[in-house]
CSV table of C-alpha atoms in Angstrom, one decimal:
chain,number,residue,atom,x,y,z
A,14,UNK,CA,80.7,151.8,95.0
A,15,UNK,CA,81.8,150.2,91.5
A,16,UNK,CA,79.7,147.6,90.0
A,17,UNK,CA,81.7,144.7,89.6
A,18,UNK,CA,80.9,141.6,87.4
A,19,UNK,CA,81.1,138.5,88.9
A,20,UNK,CA,80.4,135.0,87.1
A,21,UNK,CA,79.6,131.8,88.9
A,22,UNK,CA,82.5,129.2,87.8
A,23,UNK,CA,80.7,126.0,88.5
A,24,UNK,CA,83.2,123.9,87.1
A,25,UNK,CA,85.5,125.2,89.7
A,26,UNK,CA,82.8,125.8,92.3
A,27,UNK,CA,83.4,129.4,93.0
A,28,UNK,CA,82.2,132.9,92.2
A,29,UNK,CA,85.0,134.7,90.3
A,30,UNK,CA,85.5,138.7,89.6
A,31,UNK,CA,88.5,139.8,87.2
A,32,UNK,CA,89.7,143.4,88.0
A,33,UNK,CA,92.5,145.1,86.8
A,34,UNK,CA,93.5,141.6,85.4
A,35,UNK,CA,93.4,140.4,89.0
A,36,UNK,CA,91.2,137.7,89.9
A,37,UNK,CA,89.0,137.7,93.4
A,38,UNK,CA,87.4,134.4,94.1
A,39,UNK,CA,84.7,132.9,96.7
A,40,UNK,CA,84.8,129.3,97.0
A,41,UNK,CA,81.9,127.2,97.7
A,42,UNK,CA,80.7,123.7,98.4
A,43,UNK,CA,77.3,122.6,97.1
A,44,UNK,CA,75.5,119.8,98.9
A,45,UNK,CA,71.5,119.4,97.5
A,46,UNK,CA,70.0,122.3,98.7
A,47,UNK,CA,72.8,123.7,100.9
A,48,UNK,CA,75.7,125.6,99.8
A,49,UNK,CA,78.3,126.3,102.1
A,50,UNK,CA,80.8,129.6,101.3
A,51,UNK,CA,84.3,128.5,102.2
A,52,UNK,CA,86.9,130.9,101.3
A,53,UNK,CA,87.1,134.4,99.9
A,54,UNK,CA,90.3,135.8,98.7
A,55,UNK,CA,90.7,139.4,97.0
A,56,UNK,CA,94.6,140.1,95.6
A,57,UNK,CA,95.9,143.0,97.6
A,58,UNK,CA,96.0,145.0,94.3
A,59,UNK,CA,92.1,145.0,94.2
A,60,UNK,CA,91.3,145.2,98.0
A,61,UNK,CA,89.1,147.6,99.3
A,62,UNK,CA,87.3,148.5,96.2
A,63,UNK,CA,84.5,146.3,97.3
A,64,UNK,CA,84.8,143.4,95.1
A,65,UNK,CA,84.9,141.1,98.0
A,66,UNK,CA,81.2,142.4,98.8
A,67,UNK,CA,80.3,142.1,95.2
A,68,UNK,CA,81.1,138.6,95.4
A,69,UNK,CA,79.4,137.9,98.7
A,70,UNK,CA,76.5,139.8,97.4
A,71,UNK,CA,76.1,138.1,94.1
A,72,UNK,CA,77.1,134.7,95.7
A,73,UNK,CA,74.4,135.1,98.1
A,74,UNK,CA,71.5,136.5,95.7
A,75,UNK,CA,72.5,133.2,93.8
A,76,UNK,CA,71.5,131.0,96.6
A,77,UNK,CA,68.3,133.1,97.4
A,78,UNK,CA,67.1,132.7,93.7
A,79,UNK,CA,68.2,128.9,93.8
A,80,UNK,CA,66.3,128.1,97.1
A,81,UNK,CA,69.7,127.1,98.7
A,82,UNK,CA,70.4,127.4,102.2
A,83,UNK,CA,73.5,128.8,103.3
A,84,UNK,CA,76.5,127.9,105.8
A,85,UNK,CA,78.8,130.9,106.2
A,86,UNK,CA,82.0,129.0,107.1
A,87,UNK,CA,83.8,131.9,105.6
A,88,UNK,CA,84.6,134.6,108.1
A,89,UNK,CA,83.9,137.5,105.0
A,90,UNK,CA,80.8,135.9,104.2
A,91,UNK,CA,79.5,135.6,107.9
A,92,UNK,CA,80.3,139.3,108.4
A,93,UNK,CA,78.6,140.2,105.3
A,94,UNK,CA,75.7,139.0,106.5
A,95,UNK,CA,75.5,140.1,110.0
A,96,UNK,CA,76.1,143.8,108.0
A,97,UNK,CA,73.3,142.8,105.3
A,98,UNK,CA,70.6,141.4,107.7
A,99,UNK,CA,68.2,141.1,104.4
A,100,UNK,CA,70.4,137.5,104.2
A,101,UNK,CA,70.0,136.4,107.2
A,102,UNK,CA,67.3,134.2,106.4
A,103,UNK,CA,69.4,132.0,104.3
A,104,UNK,CA,71.7,130.6,107.0
A,105,UNK,CA,71.2,127.2,107.8
């Protein structure tokens, strides 16, 4: 799987990855020590390359590093957690 660069754009409350000029995003809402992942969007031109998984992994690693509990309101993130049980302990 390619290694995508993912950045936390805190001003826009989202994680972002730019691939081939297209921006994939994972939106979140931060409230105290809880981070709710609300929406993931990957442009069709860069789908099925693993960028969505890179966004989810980076966001969940961020939550763990910062001691945040996770609310996976986004179906993509919820499915990612189900498939990667090492993140289940973060779910609030």
